[in-house]
Amino acid sequence: MIYLNCGVKGSGKTKILIDLANEKLRDAKGNLVFIDSNHEIARALNRDIRFIALNEFNVDNLSKMNGLISGIIAKDYDVESIFVDGLLKNTSESLEDSNQFFNDLEKISDEFDVDMYINISSHKDLVPDFLRKYNFI
């Protein structure tokens, strides 16, 4: 299942996602992964949550992000949840360009039973229509 956390820059989305990841770890039966653009927030996460910094893997578009997420799941069948902060931060793509990415992500999420929590830098009322089918946190 895909969950979106929407808000404008500076609205506390990252803290909400970090707190949610740390909270989910308490009841997790599988592994949790947190993806961010760099290492700035890594210390705020419980050390049992796998942290991945995008700047270490040259992820600069949504196709590469899809590949990274697919690779994470392929390597570790016990991944239960993936948290993504700064989805578009390192790309030149816009939220309107992300329809195919979210379609692919939904297929992966459903097929491998992995929950995806994604921060979106946009007011909830302004997200493209194709994102409205997902759950908002």
Short mmCIF file of N, CA and C in Angstrom, two decimals:
data_model
loop_
_atom_site.label_atom_id
_atom_site.label_comp_id
_atom_site.label_asym_id
_atom_site.label_seq_id
_atom_site.Cartn_x
_atom_site.Cartn_y
_atom_site.Cartn_z
N MET A 1 0.84 -1.17 0.00
CA MET A 1 0.00 0.00 0.00
C MET A 1 0.90 1.25 0.00
N ILE A 2 0.43 2.27 -0.64
CA ILE A 2 1.19 3.52 -0.72
C ILE A 2 0.52 4.57 0.14
N TYR A 3 1.33 5.22 0.97
CA TYR A 3 0.87 6.30 1.84
C TYR A 3 1.64 7.56 1.49
N LEU A 4 0.94 8.67 1.35
CA LEU A 4 1.57 9.94 1.01
C LEU A 4 1.46 10.91 2.18
N ASN A 5 2.56 11.59 2.45
CA ASN A 5 2.59 12.65 3.46
C ASN A 5 2.87 13.95 2.72
N CYS A 6 1.85 14.77 2.58
CA CYS A 6 1.96 16.00 1.79
C CYS A 6 2.12 17.22 2.69
N GLY A 7 2.82 18.20 2.17
CA GLY A 7 2.98 19.47 2.86
C GLY A 7 4.00 20.32 2.14
N VAL A 8 3.91 21.61 2.37
CA VAL A 8 4.87 22.52 1.75
C VAL A 8 6.20 22.42 2.47
N LYS A 9 7.24 22.93 1.85
CA LYS A 9 8.58 22.90 2.43
C LYS A 9 8.55 23.58 3.80
N GLY A 10 9.16 22.92 4.77
CA GLY A 10 9.22 23.46 6.12
C GLY A 10 8.03 23.15 6.99
N SER A 11 7.13 22.30 6.51
CA SER A 11 5.92 21.99 7.27
C SER A 11 6.08 20.82 8.24
N GLY A 12 7.27 20.21 8.29
CA GLY A 12 7.51 19.12 9.24
C GLY A 12 7.31 17.73 8.68
N LYS A 13 7.28 17.60 7.36
CA LYS A 13 7.07 16.28 6.74
C LYS A 13 8.16 15.28 7.13
N THR A 14 9.40 15.72 7.13
CA THR A 14 10.50 14.81 7.43
C THR A 14 10.39 14.28 8.85
N LYS A 15 10.13 15.15 9.80
CA LYS A 15 9.98 14.71 11.20
C LYS A 15 8.83 13.72 11.34
N ILE A 16 7.73 13.99 10.67
CA ILE A 16 6.58 13.07 10.71
C ILE A 16 6.99 11.70 10.17
N LEU A 17 7.72 11.67 9.06
CA LEU A 17 8.14 10.41 8.46
C LEU A 17 9.14 9.67 9.35
N ILE A 18 10.07 10.39 9.94
CA ILE A 18 11.04 9.78 10.86
C ILE A 18 10.31 9.18 12.06
N ASP A 19 9.42 9.95 12.66
CA ASP A 19 8.66 9.46 13.82
C ASP A 19 7.84 8.24 13.46
N LEU A 20 7.23 8.25 12.29
CA LEU A 20 6.43 7.12 11.84
C LEU A 20 7.30 5.87 11.65
N ALA A 21 8.47 6.04 11.05
CA ALA A 21 9.38 4.90 10.85
C ALA A 21 9.82 4.32 12.20
N ASN A 22 10.22 5.19 13.12
CA ASN A 22 10.64 4.72 14.44
C ASN A 22 9.50 4.02 15.17
N GLU A 23 8.29 4.54 15.02
CA GLU A 23 7.11 3.93 15.65
C GLU A 23 6.79 2.58 15.02
N LYS A 24 6.83 2.48 13.70
CA LYS A 24 6.53 1.23 12.99
C LYS A 24 7.52 0.12 13.36
N LEU A 25 8.74 0.51 13.69
CA LEU A 25 9.77 -0.47 14.03
C LEU A 25 9.37 -1.29 15.26
N ARG A 26 8.68 -0.67 16.19
CA ARG A 26 8.30 -1.36 17.43
C ARG A 26 7.48 -2.62 17.17
N ASP A 27 6.60 -2.57 16.17
CA ASP A 27 5.72 -3.70 15.89
C ASP A 27 6.10 -4.45 14.61
N ALA A 28 7.20 -4.07 14.01
CA ALA A 28 7.58 -4.66 12.72
C ALA A 28 7.98 -6.12 12.87
N LYS A 29 7.53 -6.90 11.92
CA LYS A 29 7.94 -8.30 11.84
C LYS A 29 9.03 -8.47 10.79
N GLY A 30 9.16 -7.46 9.92
CA GLY A 30 10.17 -7.48 8.87
C GLY A 30 11.11 -6.30 9.02
N ASN A 31 11.81 -5.99 7.94
CA ASN A 31 12.79 -4.91 7.95
C ASN A 31 12.20 -3.62 7.41
N LEU A 32 12.73 -2.50 7.91
CA LEU A 32 12.31 -1.18 7.46
C LEU A 32 13.49 -0.49 6.80
N VAL A 33 13.21 0.28 5.75
CA VAL A 33 14.23 1.01 5.01
C VAL A 33 13.79 2.46 4.91
N PHE A 34 14.72 3.37 5.14
CA PHE A 34 14.44 4.81 5.02
C PHE A 34 15.39 5.38 3.98
N ILE A 35 14.83 6.03 2.96
CA ILE A 35 15.62 6.60 1.87
C ILE A 35 15.50 8.11 1.93
N ASP A 36 16.65 8.79 1.90
CA ASP A 36 16.66 10.26 1.87
C ASP A 36 17.75 10.71 0.92
N SER A 37 17.73 11.98 0.59
CA SER A 37 18.69 12.49 -0.39
C SER A 37 20.12 12.52 0.14
N ASN A 38 20.30 12.63 1.46
CA ASN A 38 21.64 12.64 2.05
C ASN A 38 21.57 12.14 3.49
N HIS A 39 22.70 12.20 4.21
CA HIS A 39 22.79 11.63 5.56
C HIS A 39 22.31 12.55 6.68
N GLU A 40 21.81 13.73 6.38
CA GLU A 40 21.50 14.70 7.42
C GLU A 40 20.58 14.18 8.52
N ILE A 41 19.63 13.36 8.21
CA ILE A 41 18.65 12.93 9.20
C ILE A 41 18.91 11.53 9.75
N ALA A 42 19.96 10.87 9.32
CA ALA A 42 20.19 9.47 9.68
C ALA A 42 20.24 9.24 11.18
N ARG A 43 20.78 10.17 11.93
CA ARG A 43 20.91 9.98 13.38
C ARG A 43 19.57 9.98 14.11
N ALA A 44 18.55 10.54 13.49
CA ALA A 44 17.23 10.60 14.12
C ALA A 44 16.49 9.26 14.02
N LEU A 45 16.99 8.38 13.18
CA LEU A 45 16.35 7.08 12.99
C LEU A 45 16.93 6.04 13.93
N ASN A 46 16.10 5.12 14.36
CA ASN A 46 16.57 3.98 15.13
C ASN A 46 17.60 3.23 14.28
N ARG A 47 18.65 2.76 14.89
CA ARG A 47 19.74 2.12 14.14
C ARG A 47 19.33 0.81 13.48
N ASP A 48 18.18 0.26 13.87
CA ASP A 48 17.69 -0.97 13.25
C ASP A 48 16.95 -0.72 11.94
N ILE A 49 16.77 0.55 11.59
CA ILE A 49 16.15 0.90 10.31
C ILE A 49 17.28 1.12 9.30
N ARG A 50 17.24 0.41 8.21
CA ARG A 50 18.27 0.56 7.17
C ARG A 50 18.13 1.93 6.53
N PHE A 51 19.21 2.71 6.56
CA PHE A 51 19.19 4.05 5.96
C PHE A 51 19.97 4.04 4.66
N ILE A 52 19.38 4.64 3.62
CA ILE A 52 20.04 4.74 2.32
C ILE A 52 20.04 6.19 1.88
N ALA A 53 21.22 6.71 1.57
CA ALA A 53 21.35 8.08 1.07
C ALA A 53 21.44 8.04 -0.45
N LEU A 54 20.51 8.74 -1.09
CA LEU A 54 20.45 8.73 -2.56
C LEU A 54 21.71 9.28 -3.20
N ASN A 55 22.36 10.24 -2.54
CA ASN A 55 23.55 10.85 -3.15
C ASN A 55 24.71 9.86 -3.27
N GLU A 56 24.63 8.73 -2.61
CA GLU A 56 25.67 7.70 -2.72
C GLU A 56 25.44 6.76 -3.90
N PHE A 57 24.26 6.82 -4.50
CA PHE A 57 23.90 5.87 -5.55
C PHE A 57 23.52 6.53 -6.86
N ASN A 58 23.80 7.80 -7.01
CA ASN A 58 23.53 8.53 -8.26
C ASN A 58 22.08 8.37 -8.73
N VAL A 59 21.16 8.45 -7.78
CA VAL A 59 19.73 8.38 -8.12
C VAL A 59 19.26 9.80 -8.41
N ASP A 60 19.14 10.10 -9.71
CA ASP A 60 18.80 11.47 -10.09
C ASP A 60 17.55 11.55 -10.97
N ASN A 61 16.80 10.45 -11.03
CA ASN A 61 15.50 10.48 -11.72
C ASN A 61 14.61 9.38 -11.15
N LEU A 62 13.34 9.44 -11.49
CA LEU A 62 12.37 8.50 -10.92
C LEU A 62 12.56 7.07 -11.42
N SER A 63 13.09 6.91 -12.61
CA SER A 63 13.38 5.57 -13.12
C SER A 63 14.45 4.89 -12.26
N LYS A 64 15.49 5.64 -11.92
CA LYS A 64 16.54 5.09 -11.05
C LYS A 64 16.00 4.83 -9.65
N MET A 65 15.11 5.68 -9.17
CA MET A 65 14.50 5.46 -7.85
C MET A 65 13.70 4.16 -7.86
N ASN A 66 12.97 3.93 -8.93
CA ASN A 66 12.22 2.69 -9.06
C ASN A 66 13.18 1.50 -9.05
N GLY A 67 14.29 1.62 -9.76
CA GLY A 67 15.29 0.55 -9.78
C GLY A 67 15.89 0.31 -8.41
N LEU A 68 16.17 1.38 -7.68
CA LEU A 68 16.72 1.24 -6.33
C LEU A 68 15.74 0.52 -5.42
N ILE A 69 14.49 0.95 -5.44
CA ILE A 69 13.48 0.32 -4.59
C ILE A 69 13.29 -1.15 -4.97
N SER A 70 13.26 -1.44 -6.25
CA SER A 70 13.14 -2.83 -6.71
C SER A 70 14.33 -3.66 -6.24
N GLY A 71 15.52 -3.08 -6.32
CA GLY A 71 16.72 -3.78 -5.87
C GLY A 71 16.73 -4.05 -4.37
N ILE A 72 16.24 -3.09 -3.60
CA ILE A 72 16.15 -3.27 -2.15
C ILE A 72 15.26 -4.47 -1.83
N ILE A 73 14.11 -4.52 -2.49
CA ILE A 73 13.16 -5.60 -2.23
C ILE A 73 13.69 -6.93 -2.76
N ALA A 74 14.36 -6.91 -3.91
CA ALA A 74 14.93 -8.14 -4.47
C ALA A 74 16.00 -8.72 -3.57
N LYS A 75 16.77 -7.86 -2.93
CA LYS A 75 17.84 -8.32 -2.05
C LYS A 75 17.32 -8.83 -0.71
N ASP A 76 16.24 -8.23 -0.24
CA ASP A 76 15.74 -8.53 1.10
C ASP A 76 14.23 -8.76 1.05
N TYR A 77 13.83 -10.02 1.00
CA TYR A 77 12.41 -10.35 0.95
C TYR A 77 11.68 -10.02 2.25
N ASP A 78 12.42 -9.68 3.29
CA ASP A 78 11.82 -9.36 4.58
C ASP A 78 11.52 -7.87 4.74
N VAL A 79 11.72 -7.08 3.70
CA VAL A 79 11.39 -5.65 3.79
C VAL A 79 9.88 -5.52 3.94
N GLU A 80 9.48 -4.83 4.97
CA GLU A 80 8.07 -4.64 5.30
C GLU A 80 7.58 -3.25 4.90
N SER A 81 8.45 -2.26 5.10
CA SER A 81 8.07 -0.87 4.81
C SER A 81 9.28 -0.11 4.29
N ILE A 82 9.01 0.78 3.33
CA ILE A 82 10.04 1.68 2.81
C ILE A 82 9.52 3.10 2.95
N PHE A 83 10.36 3.96 3.51
CA PHE A 83 10.04 5.37 3.73
C PHE A 83 10.92 6.19 2.80
N VAL A 84 10.32 7.10 2.05
CA VAL A 84 11.09 7.91 1.10
C VAL A 84 10.85 9.39 1.39
N ASP A 85 11.93 10.08 1.72
CA ASP A 85 11.88 11.53 1.92
C ASP A 85 12.63 12.18 0.77
N GLY A 86 12.14 13.30 0.30
CA GLY A 86 12.83 14.01 -0.78
C GLY A 86 12.77 13.29 -2.10
N LEU A 87 11.60 12.74 -2.44
CA LEU A 87 11.46 11.96 -3.67
C LEU A 87 11.96 12.70 -4.90
N LEU A 88 11.60 13.95 -5.04
CA LEU A 88 11.96 14.71 -6.25
C LEU A 88 13.14 15.65 -6.03
N LYS A 89 13.73 15.61 -4.85
CA LYS A 89 14.78 16.57 -4.50
C LYS A 89 15.99 16.51 -5.43
N ASN A 90 16.39 15.34 -5.84
CA ASN A 90 17.59 15.19 -6.68
C ASN A 90 17.27 15.01 -8.16
N THR A 91 16.02 15.30 -8.55
CA THR A 91 15.64 15.10 -9.95
C THR A 91 15.19 16.42 -10.57
N SER A 92 15.11 16.43 -11.87
CA SER A 92 14.56 17.59 -12.57
C SER A 92 13.08 17.35 -12.90
N GLU A 93 12.55 16.24 -12.43
CA GLU A 93 11.17 15.89 -12.71
C GLU A 93 10.22 16.57 -11.72
N SER A 94 8.99 16.74 -12.15
CA SER A 94 7.98 17.36 -11.29
C SER A 94 7.01 16.28 -10.81
N LEU A 95 6.19 16.65 -9.87
CA LEU A 95 5.18 15.72 -9.38
C LEU A 95 4.24 15.27 -10.49
N GLU A 96 3.95 16.17 -11.41
CA GLU A 96 3.09 15.84 -12.55
C GLU A 96 3.72 14.78 -13.46
N ASP A 97 5.06 14.68 -13.42
CA ASP A 97 5.78 13.70 -14.24
C ASP A 97 5.85 12.31 -13.59
N SER A 98 5.30 12.16 -12.39
CA SER A 98 5.53 10.95 -11.60
C SER A 98 4.45 9.88 -11.73
N ASN A 99 3.52 10.03 -12.64
CA ASN A 99 2.42 9.07 -12.77
C ASN A 99 2.94 7.65 -13.00
N GLN A 100 3.83 7.45 -13.96
CA GLN A 100 4.35 6.11 -14.25
C GLN A 100 5.12 5.56 -13.06
N PHE A 101 5.89 6.40 -12.38
CA PHE A 101 6.63 5.96 -11.20
C PHE A 101 5.67 5.39 -10.16
N PHE A 102 4.60 6.12 -9.87
CA PHE A 102 3.65 5.66 -8.85
C PHE A 102 2.89 4.42 -9.31
N ASN A 103 2.59 4.30 -10.59
CA ASN A 103 1.97 3.07 -11.09
C ASN A 103 2.88 1.88 -10.88
N ASP A 104 4.16 2.04 -11.20
CA ASP A 104 5.14 0.97 -11.00
C ASP A 104 5.32 0.66 -9.52
N LEU A 105 5.37 1.70 -8.71
CA LEU A 105 5.55 1.53 -7.26
C LEU A 105 4.36 0.77 -6.66
N GLU A 106 3.18 1.09 -7.13
CA GLU A 106 1.98 0.40 -6.63
C GLU A 106 2.04 -1.09 -6.96
N LYS A 107 2.47 -1.44 -8.16
CA LYS A 107 2.60 -2.85 -8.55
C LYS A 107 3.60 -3.57 -7.65
N ILE A 108 4.75 -2.94 -7.44
CA ILE A 108 5.78 -3.53 -6.58
C ILE A 108 5.25 -3.69 -5.16
N SER A 109 4.63 -2.65 -4.65
CA SER A 109 4.09 -2.67 -3.29
C SER A 109 3.08 -3.79 -3.12
N ASP A 110 2.18 -3.93 -4.07
CA ASP A 110 1.15 -4.98 -3.99
C ASP A 110 1.74 -6.37 -4.15
N GLU A 111 2.63 -6.53 -5.12
CA GLU A 111 3.18 -7.86 -5.40
C GLU A 111 4.03 -8.40 -4.25
N PHE A 112 4.79 -7.52 -3.60
CA PHE A 112 5.71 -7.97 -2.55
C PHE A 112 5.23 -7.60 -1.15
N ASP A 113 4.02 -7.07 -1.05
CA ASP A 113 3.41 -6.71 0.24
C ASP A 113 4.33 -5.80 1.06
N VAL A 114 4.78 -4.73 0.42
CA VAL A 114 5.64 -3.74 1.07
C VAL A 114 4.89 -2.41 1.12
N ASP A 115 4.77 -1.86 2.33
CA ASP A 115 4.15 -0.55 2.48
C ASP A 115 5.16 0.53 2.12
N MET A 116 4.71 1.52 1.37
CA MET A 116 5.55 2.64 0.95
C MET A 116 5.00 3.93 1.55
N TYR A 117 5.87 4.65 2.24
CA TYR A 117 5.50 5.94 2.83
C TYR A 117 6.35 7.01 2.15
N ILE A 118 5.70 7.96 1.49
CA ILE A 118 6.44 8.90 0.66
C ILE A 118 6.06 10.33 0.99
N ASN A 119 7.08 11.15 1.25
CA ASN A 119 6.86 12.58 1.45
C ASN A 119 6.73 13.27 0.11
N ILE A 120 5.73 14.13 0.00
CA ILE A 120 5.47 14.90 -1.21
C ILE A 120 5.47 16.38 -0.84
N SER A 121 6.32 17.16 -1.49
CA SER A 121 6.37 18.60 -1.23
C SER A 121 5.30 19.32 -2.04
N SER A 122 4.10 19.23 -1.54
CA SER A 122 2.95 19.88 -2.18
C SER A 122 1.81 19.89 -1.17
N HIS A 123 1.00 20.89 -1.23
CA HIS A 123 -0.20 20.88 -0.41
C HIS A 123 -1.10 19.75 -0.89
N LYS A 124 -1.74 19.06 0.03
CA LYS A 124 -2.58 17.90 -0.30
C LYS A 124 -3.63 18.23 -1.36
N ASP A 125 -4.19 19.42 -1.30
CA ASP A 125 -5.24 19.80 -2.26
C ASP A 125 -4.70 20.07 -3.66
N LEU A 126 -3.37 20.19 -3.80
CA LEU A 126 -2.77 20.53 -5.09
C LEU A 126 -2.09 19.36 -5.79
N VAL A 127 -2.13 18.18 -5.19
CA VAL A 127 -1.47 17.03 -5.83
C VAL A 127 -2.26 16.63 -7.08
N PRO A 128 -1.57 16.08 -8.07
CA PRO A 128 -2.26 15.63 -9.29
C PRO A 128 -3.33 14.57 -8.97
N ASP A 129 -4.33 14.52 -9.79
CA ASP A 129 -5.45 13.60 -9.57
C ASP A 129 -5.02 12.14 -9.44
N PHE A 130 -4.00 11.72 -10.19
CA PHE A 130 -3.59 10.32 -10.15
C PHE A 130 -3.05 9.90 -8.79
N LEU A 131 -2.71 10.85 -7.91
CA LEU A 131 -2.23 10.52 -6.57
C LEU A 131 -3.35 10.43 -5.54
N ARG A 132 -4.51 10.88 -5.88
CA ARG A 132 -5.62 10.94 -4.91
C ARG A 132 -6.16 9.56 -4.51
N LYS A 133 -5.79 8.52 -5.24
CA LYS A 133 -6.26 7.18 -4.89
C LYS A 133 -5.47 6.57 -3.73
N TYR A 134 -4.34 7.18 -3.39
CA TYR A 134 -3.50 6.65 -2.32
C TYR A 134 -3.95 7.21 -0.97
N ASN A 135 -3.47 6.58 0.09
CA ASN A 135 -3.79 7.00 1.44
C ASN A 135 -2.91 8.18 1.84
N PHE A 136 -3.49 9.13 2.51
CA PHE A 136 -2.74 10.29 2.99
C PHE A 136 -2.55 10.18 4.50
N ILE A 137 -1.33 10.48 4.94
CA ILE A 137 -1.05 10.44 6.39
C ILE A 137 -0.89 11.86 6.90
#
